[in-house]
Amino acid sequence: MSQRVVIAGGAGYIGSHVCVELMSRGDTLLIIDDFSNAHPEAIDRIRELSNANVVVLKRDLADPMHKADILEAIKAFRPDGAIHLAGLKAVGESVAEPERYYNVNIGSALTMIEALKAANAKKFVFSSSATVYGDGNTNPVNESGGTAPTNPYGRTKFFIEEILKDIAISDADWQIVNLRYFNPVGAHPSGRIGEDPNGIPNNLFPFMAQVAVGKRDKLSVFGNDYPTRDGSGVRDYIHVCDLAKGHAAALDYLAEDKKGAIDINLGAGKGYSVLEAVAAFKRASNRDIPFEITPRRDGDIAEIYAAS
Ligand code: UD1
C-alpha cells in the first residue's frame, strides 16, 4: 500500500537512496532538508531515477525561526508518517562542539515529533546507528546488546531513541522504529547519487574512492594491532540500497498497525577487516589503492558486526 511520507534529511547520502526506493514503489514524499551537507542536484537526480515528482521544503529543522513553516507544511501534506534522517554525523566534530550536536540533532528530532503529533501521523522511523552499542558487546551484536555510546554524536542517537521510547509510553498511538545502521557503503547502480562528503572524508569507503580516482595519494589504515584476524578493524558494511530497502520494510511494518517502539539493526550480518575491504575495493574498481599502516584512531573499536 503506498504511503505519504515526510523524509527529513532526504537529500543526503542515505536519504537520497531511501527517496528513490520509496518513490519507485509509489510512495509520495515531502523532503525537508537544509542542504547543509547535501547537494541540490541530488533532488533532480532523485526525480530522474524514480521517474516521479517530489515536494521539497528547504528548511532547518533545528532553527526555531523555521519551525512554524515546517509544522504547517507537514500538516498540509497529510502524511501517514515520517523517516527522520536529518542531523550532524561527524564524530570528531561532535567531540569539539557537543552543544551544536545536541542542539541540532535533538532539536530536529523534537521538531519532527511535534509536527507529526500535530498532523496526527504518529509513525516515526528514526535513522539511528550501531554507534549506540559502543564497545563491550560480544559479536555478533543483536538489538538486546548493551548501549554505551562513546562520543557526543553517538549519544545524540542514543538519547533520541530514548526520547522516542518515552513518547511511545506516554501515548499508545505512536508507532516507532529505531533503525540502527551498521556501516552503509556504496551507491545506486546508476552512479547518479552516492556519497560525496565535504572536505577530507572521515569514513573508510569515501576515502578509498578518492584514492582510487587519484584525488588523494594513499589511504591510512588506522592500526594493524587489533585482536582481529589480520590486525585491522572489523566492521559490518551494508550496501546503501539494501539499507534503503530496510526503511521501506520499516514503513510496511508500521502500516500493519504495530504500536510502541522497537529497535532494529540494519547490517549485513558479516564482518570484514579494513585490509579485506581495501583488497575488495581494488578488485572491484580495477585501480590500485596505495595504503600505509598508521596508529589507531582515537575512539575506534576492534570489531563490531550485526547478528544475521
Ligand atoms: C564511523 C563512526 C560512527 C558512524 C559511522 C557512520 C567513528 C569512531 N565512528 O563508524 O559513529 O555512525 O562512521 O558515519 O568515527 N578506517 C581506516 N582509515 C580511514 C578511515 C577508516 O583505516 O581513513 C578504518 C577505521 O579504523 C574502522 C573502519 O575503517 O576500522 C571503518 O571506519 P569508518 O568508515 O570511519 O566507520 P566507523 O568508524 O565504523
PDB file of C-alpha atoms and ligand atoms in Angstrom, residues 89 91 129 131 151 153 183 202-205 207 219-222 233-235 237 274 297 299-300, ligand 1:
ATOM      1  CA  LYS A  89      27.221  12.971  11.826  1.00  0.00           C
ATOM      2  CA  VAL A  91      32.292  12.010  15.365  1.00  0.00           C
ATOM      3  CA  SER A 129      23.296   3.952  14.432  1.00  0.00           C
ATOM      4  CA  THR A 131      27.320   3.505  17.360  1.00  0.00           C
ATOM      5  CA  ASN A 151      31.083  10.291  21.873  1.00  0.00           C
ATOM      6  CA  TYR A 153      27.370  12.157  18.172  1.00  0.00           C
ATOM      7  CA  ASN A 183      28.367   0.861   8.059  1.00  0.00           C
ATOM      8  CA  ASN A 202      36.197  10.645   7.757  1.00  0.00           C
ATOM      9  CA  ASN A 203      34.961   7.236   6.676  1.00  0.00           C
ATOM     10  CA  LEU A 204      36.773   4.377   5.002  1.00  0.00           C
ATOM     11  CA  PHE A 205      34.820   3.936   1.760  1.00  0.00           C
ATOM     12  CA  PHE A 207      38.343   7.876   1.417  1.00  0.00           C
ATOM     13  CA  LEU A 219      44.829   5.608   2.490  1.00  0.00           C
ATOM     14  CA  SER A 220      45.871   5.478   6.141  1.00  0.00           C
ATOM     15  CA  VAL A 221      44.884   2.154   7.682  1.00  0.00           C
ATOM     16  CA  PHE A 222      44.249   3.038  11.313  1.00  0.00           C
ATOM     17  CA  GLY A 233      39.437  -3.137  12.440  1.00  0.00           C
ATOM     18  CA  VAL A 234      36.388  -5.235  11.517  1.00  0.00           C
ATOM     19  CA  ARG A 235      33.039  -3.689  10.570  1.00  0.00           C
ATOM     20  CA  TYR A 237      29.421  -2.957   5.661  1.00  0.00           C
ATOM     21  CA  VAL A 274      39.918  -2.826   6.680  1.00  0.00           C
ATOM     22  CA  ARG A 297      42.304   6.315  15.533  1.00  0.00           C
ATOM     23  CA  GLY A 299      37.717   6.120  19.874  1.00  0.00           C
ATOM     24  CA  ASP A 300      37.760   3.234  17.347  1.00  0.00           C
TER      25      ASP A 300
HETATM   26  C1  UD1 B   1      32.023   5.846  11.962  1.00  0.00           C
HETATM   27  C2  UD1 B   1      31.661   6.435  13.273  1.00  0.00           C
HETATM   28  C3  UD1 B   1      30.253   6.013  13.591  1.00  0.00           C
HETATM   29  C4  UD1 B   1      29.308   6.469  12.488  1.00  0.00           C
HETATM   30  C5  UD1 B   1      29.779   5.878  11.173  1.00  0.00           C
HETATM   31  C6  UD1 B   1      28.965   6.366  10.000  1.00  0.00           C
HETATM   32  C7  UD1 B   1      33.772   6.660  14.488  1.00  0.00           C
HETATM   33  C8  UD1 B   1      34.559   6.223  15.694  1.00  0.00           C
HETATM   34  N1  UD1 B   1      32.603   6.039  14.300  1.00  0.00           N
HETATM   35  O1  UD1 B   1      32.000   4.419  12.083  1.00  0.00           O
HETATM   36  O2  UD1 B   1      29.882   6.581  14.808  1.00  0.00           O
HETATM   37  O3  UD1 B   1      27.996   6.038  12.762  1.00  0.00           O
HETATM   38  O4  UD1 B   1      31.135   6.237  10.951  1.00  0.00           O
HETATM   39  O5  UD1 B   1      29.156   7.726   9.764  1.00  0.00           O
HETATM   40  O6  UD1 B   1      34.169   7.531  13.745  1.00  0.00           O
HETATM   41  N2  UD1 B   1      39.485   3.434   8.699  1.00  0.00           N
HETATM   42  C9  UD1 B   1      40.802   3.476   8.238  1.00  0.00           C
HETATM   43  N3  UD1 B   1      41.195   4.566   7.522  1.00  0.00           N
HETATM   44  C10 UD1 B   1      40.354   5.621   7.213  1.00  0.00           C
HETATM   45  C11 UD1 B   1      39.018   5.556   7.685  1.00  0.00           C
HETATM   46  C12 UD1 B   1      38.635   4.464   8.429  1.00  0.00           C
HETATM   47  O7  UD1 B   1      41.593   2.551   8.488  1.00  0.00           O
HETATM   48  O8  UD1 B   1      40.794   6.576   6.570  1.00  0.00           O
HETATM   49  C13 UD1 B   1      39.034   2.240   9.448  1.00  0.00           C
HETATM   50  C14 UD1 B   1      38.508   2.539  10.857  1.00  0.00           C
HETATM   51  O9  UD1 B   1      39.558   2.478  11.791  1.00  0.00           O
HETATM   52  C15 UD1 B   1      37.475   1.395  11.020  1.00  0.00           C
HETATM   53  C16 UD1 B   1      36.949   1.155   9.588  1.00  0.00           C
HETATM   54  O10 UD1 B   1      37.948   1.702   8.725  1.00  0.00           O
HETATM   55  O11 UD1 B   1      38.111   0.209  11.452  1.00  0.00           O
HETATM   56  C17 UD1 B   1      35.630   1.847   9.314  1.00  0.00           C
HETATM   57  O12 UD1 B   1      35.762   3.236   9.671  1.00  0.00           O
HETATM   58  P1  UD1 B   1      34.627   4.315   9.292  1.00  0.00           P
HETATM   59  O13 UD1 B   1      34.235   4.156   7.862  1.00  0.00           O
HETATM   60  O14 UD1 B   1      35.103   5.647   9.744  1.00  0.00           O
HETATM   61  O15 UD1 B   1      33.365   3.849  10.138  1.00  0.00           O
HETATM   62  P2  UD1 B   1      33.253   3.590  11.733  1.00  0.00           P
HETATM   63  O16 UD1 B   1      34.406   4.122  12.470  1.00  0.00           O
HETATM   64  O17 UD1 B   1      32.903   2.151  11.922  1.00  0.00           O
END
